[in-house]
mmCIF file of C-alpha atoms in Angstrom:
data_model
loop_
_atom_site.group_PDB
_atom_site.id
_atom_site.type_symbol
_atom_site.label_atom_id
_atom_site.label_comp_id
_atom_site.label_asym_id
_atom_site.label_seq_id
_atom_site.Cartn_x
_atom_site.Cartn_y
_atom_site.Cartn_z
ATOM 1 C CA MET I 1 0.394 -5.917 -12.037
ATOM 2 C CA ILE I 2 2.269 -4.608 -14.874
ATOM 3 C CA GLU I 3 2.095 -7.907 -16.918
ATOM 4 C CA SER I 4 -1.638 -7.875 -16.328
ATOM 5 C CA LEU I 5 -2.482 -4.457 -17.539
ATOM 6 C CA THR I 6 -0.877 -5.189 -20.950
ATOM 7 C CA GLU I 7 -2.933 -8.068 -21.746
ATOM 8 C CA ILE I 8 -6.296 -6.300 -20.605
ATOM 9 C CA GLU I 9 -8.255 -4.320 -23.507
ATOM 10 C CA PHE I 10 -9.296 -1.121 -22.427
ATOM 11 C CA SER I 11 -11.762 1.038 -24.272
ATOM 12 C CA ASN I 12 -9.948 4.017 -23.285
ATOM 13 C CA LYS I 13 -6.273 3.905 -24.260
ATOM 14 C CA GLU I 14 -5.306 6.908 -22.268
ATOM 15 C CA LEU I 15 -6.740 5.504 -19.147
ATOM 16 C CA GLN I 16 -4.707 2.247 -19.724
ATOM 17 C CA ASP I 17 -1.700 4.167 -20.076
ATOM 18 C CA ALA I 18 -2.370 5.949 -16.948
ATOM 19 C CA TYR I 19 -2.862 2.782 -14.978
ATOM 20 C CA LEU I 20 0.367 1.343 -16.694
ATOM 21 C CA GLY I 21 2.293 4.545 -15.932
ATOM 22 C CA GLU I 22 1.052 4.587 -12.186
ATOM 23 C CA ALA I 23 2.283 0.819 -11.763
ATOM 24 C CA TYR I 24 5.739 1.711 -13.075
ATOM 25 C CA PHE I 25 5.927 4.510 -10.906
ATOM 26 C CA LEU I 26 4.959 2.611 -7.752
ATOM 27 C CA ARG I 27 7.438 -0.032 -8.609
ATOM 28 C CA ALA I 28 10.150 2.621 -9.292
ATOM 29 C CA PHE I 29 9.112 4.356 -5.800
ATOM 30 C CA THR I 30 9.119 1.212 -3.761
ATOM 31 C CA HIS I 31 12.657 0.348 -5.042
ATOM 32 C CA PHE I 32 13.760 3.825 -4.559
ATOM 33 C CA PHE I 33 12.734 3.712 -0.997
ATOM 34 C CA LEU I 34 14.179 0.606 -0.323
ATOM 35 C CA PHE I 35 17.651 1.126 -1.977
ATOM 36 C CA ILE I 36 17.961 4.331 -0.189
ATOM 37 C CA ASN I 37 17.372 2.856 3.313
ATOM 38 C CA TYR I 38 18.933 -0.567 2.753
ATOM 39 C CA ARG I 39 21.373 -0.387 -0.222
ATOM 40 C CA ASN I 40 21.538 -4.123 -1.090
ATOM 41 C CA ILE I 41 17.980 -4.979 -2.258
ATOM 42 C CA PRO I 42 16.636 -7.606 -4.833
ATOM 43 C CA LEU I 43 14.995 -6.387 -7.929
ATOM 44 C CA ILE I 44 11.468 -7.557 -8.219
ATOM 45 C CA LYS I 45 10.688 -7.147 -11.892
ATOM 46 C CA GLU I 46 7.840 -9.491 -12.146
ATOM 47 C CA LEU I 47 5.543 -11.236 -9.831
ATOM 48 C CA PRO I 48 7.295 -14.330 -8.170
ATOM 49 C CA LYS I 49 5.799 -17.653 -9.436
ATOM 50 C CA ALA I 50 6.157 -19.641 -6.210
ATOM 51 C CA PRO I 51 6.488 -18.587 -2.541
ATOM 52 C CA ASN I 52 10.054 -19.773 -1.993
ATOM 53 C CA GLU I 53 11.492 -18.018 -5.318
ATOM 54 C CA TYR I 54 14.172 -15.724 -4.333
ATOM 55 C CA LYS I 55 15.898 -13.005 -6.068
ATOM 56 C CA PRO I 56 19.559 -12.311 -5.588
ATOM 57 C CA GLN I 57 20.823 -8.790 -4.295
ATOM 58 C CA ALA I 58 21.464 -6.353 -7.159
ATOM 59 C CA THR I 59 24.532 -3.997 -7.510
ATOM 60 C CA PRO I 60 23.713 -0.324 -6.893
ATOM 61 C CA GLU I 61 24.458 0.058 -10.585
ATOM 62 C CA GLU I 62 21.542 -2.501 -11.384
ATOM 63 C CA ALA I 63 19.285 -1.072 -8.969
ATOM 64 C CA TRP I 64 19.725 2.708 -10.343
ATOM 65 C CA ASP I 65 19.353 1.374 -14.041
ATOM 66 C CA PHE I 66 16.147 -0.422 -12.909
ATOM 67 C CA ILE I 67 14.656 2.667 -10.968
ATOM 68 C CA ILE I 68 15.339 4.988 -13.708
ATOM 69 C CA ASP I 69 14.071 3.050 -16.529
ATOM 70 C CA ASP I 70 10.974 2.362 -14.884
ATOM 71 C CA LEU I 71 10.592 6.216 -14.181
ATOM 72 C CA ILE I 72 11.251 7.107 -17.876
ATOM 73 C CA LYS I 73 8.675 4.618 -18.741
ATOM 74 C CA ALA I 74 6.308 6.159 -16.124
ATOM 75 C CA LYS I 75 6.807 9.704 -17.445
ATOM 76 C CA ASP I 76 6.098 8.869 -20.810
ATOM 77 C CA LEU I 77 2.794 6.622 -19.913
ATOM 78 C CA LEU I 78 1.590 9.079 -17.232
ATOM 79 C CA PRO I 79 -0.887 12.017 -17.968
ATOM 80 C CA ASP I 80 -0.778 15.593 -17.063
ATOM 81 C CA LYS I 81 -2.644 16.779 -13.824
ATOM 82 C CA ASN I 82 -5.624 17.776 -15.600
ATOM 83 C CA PHE I 83 -6.446 14.273 -16.612
ATOM 84 C CA TRP I 84 -7.957 13.396 -13.293
ATOM 85 C CA ASP I 85 -11.162 14.623 -12.074
ATOM 86 C CA ALA I 86 -11.665 15.803 -8.328
ATOM 87 C CA LYS I 87 -12.726 12.365 -7.175
ATOM 88 C CA ASN I 88 -9.231 11.215 -8.298
ATOM 89 C CA LYS I 89 -7.355 14.090 -6.908
ATOM 90 C CA GLY I 90 -3.827 13.230 -5.632
ATOM 91 C CA ARG I 91 -3.059 10.373 -8.106
ATOM 92 C CA VAL I 92 0.522 10.206 -9.698
ATOM 93 C CA THR I 93 1.056 12.373 -12.667
ATOM 94 C CA LYS I 94 3.919 13.263 -15.124
ATOM 95 C CA ALA I 95 5.256 15.671 -12.929
ATOM 96 C CA SER I 96 5.429 13.058 -9.962
ATOM 97 C CA ALA I 97 7.624 11.090 -12.347
ATOM 98 C CA TYR I 98 9.642 13.785 -13.230
ATOM 99 C CA ALA I 99 10.245 14.805 -9.772
ATOM 100 C CA LEU I 100 11.323 11.563 -8.707
ATOM 101 C CA LEU I 101 13.450 10.832 -11.737
ATOM 102 C CA GLY I 102 15.354 13.954 -11.038
ATOM 103 C CA LYS I 103 15.832 12.930 -7.298
ATOM 104 C CA SER I 104 17.169 9.710 -8.527
ATOM 105 C CA TYR I 105 19.594 11.173 -10.918
ATOM 106 C CA LEU I 106 20.804 13.377 -7.874
ATOM 107 C CA TYR I 107 21.081 10.469 -5.600
ATOM 108 C CA ARG I 108 22.712 8.468 -8.242
ATOM 109 C CA SER I 109 25.331 11.237 -8.742
ATOM 110 C CA GLY I 110 26.365 11.116 -5.322
ATOM 111 C CA ILE I 111 24.627 14.274 -4.167
ATOM 112 C CA GLU I 112 22.578 12.343 -1.541
ATOM 113 C CA PRO I 113 21.845 12.978 2.032
ATOM 114 C CA VAL I 114 23.258 10.240 4.765
ATOM 115 C CA SER I 115 21.027 7.175 5.300
ATOM 116 C CA TYR I 116 20.704 6.939 9.088
ATOM 117 C CA THR I 117 19.964 3.192 9.019
ATOM 118 C CA HIS I 118 23.799 2.800 8.588
ATOM 119 C CA LEU I 119 24.869 4.357 11.711
ATOM 120 C CA ARG I 120 26.798 2.429 14.178
ATOM 121 C CA ALA I 121 24.983 1.842 17.613
ATOM 122 C CA HIS I 122 28.188 2.581 19.771
ATOM 123 C CA GLU I 123 28.776 6.107 18.217
ATOM 124 C CA THR I 124 28.612 9.204 20.314
ATOM 125 C CA GLY I 125 26.963 12.583 19.004
ATOM 126 C CA ARG I 126 30.433 13.852 18.508
ATOM 127 C CA ASN I 127 32.033 10.885 16.913
ATOM 128 C CA LEU I 128 28.911 10.720 14.590
ATOM 129 C CA VAL I 129 29.325 14.252 13.567
ATOM 130 C CA CYS I 130 33.067 13.754 12.780
ATOM 131 C CA ARG I 131 32.482 10.504 10.897
ATOM 132 C CA LEU I 132 29.596 12.087 8.765
ATOM 133 C CA LEU I 133 31.627 15.074 8.119
ATOM 134 C CA LEU I 134 34.664 12.848 7.022
ATOM 135 C CA GLU I 135 32.448 10.691 4.691
ATOM 136 C CA LYS I 136 30.991 13.766 3.118
ATOM 137 C CA LYS I 137 34.311 15.235 2.731
ATOM 138 C CA LYS I 138 33.004 18.667 4.232
ATOM 139 C CA LYS I 139 36.016 18.586 6.519
ATOM 140 C CA LYS I 140 39.459 17.159 6.784
ATOM 141 C CA ASN I 141 40.497 17.128 10.404
ATOM 142 C CA CYS I 142 37.902 16.548 13.262
ATOM 143 C CA ILE I 143 38.989 16.855 16.607
#
């Protein structure tokens, strides 16, 4: 979609920027969600040309760089909240991009909650609590 939007001529440049900003935001949000829950994800930077075209998994640094770059582009292109009329209430705005960008910086810095998709199936509640506390370095000894 991003490739298509840059080729289309719009009579309203602000509207074109808003649509393009939304596309960058949604791509970043999708990658953010997948990365937080699954860690090793392929980066889909453009539409695949063939159904069997596979992308390799990205390193965490590559994933964060990609997500943050898209969010920076989105915040530069997206309009303020007063741009959309009442019929378009709830659309992505500049504030949405800033919020997810800030959250991305926090997650990247290591201040992130534990992803519960990586829990071990055999752990009991007590063992789980101990392991999580040790992983987050909040407690050194867990009995």
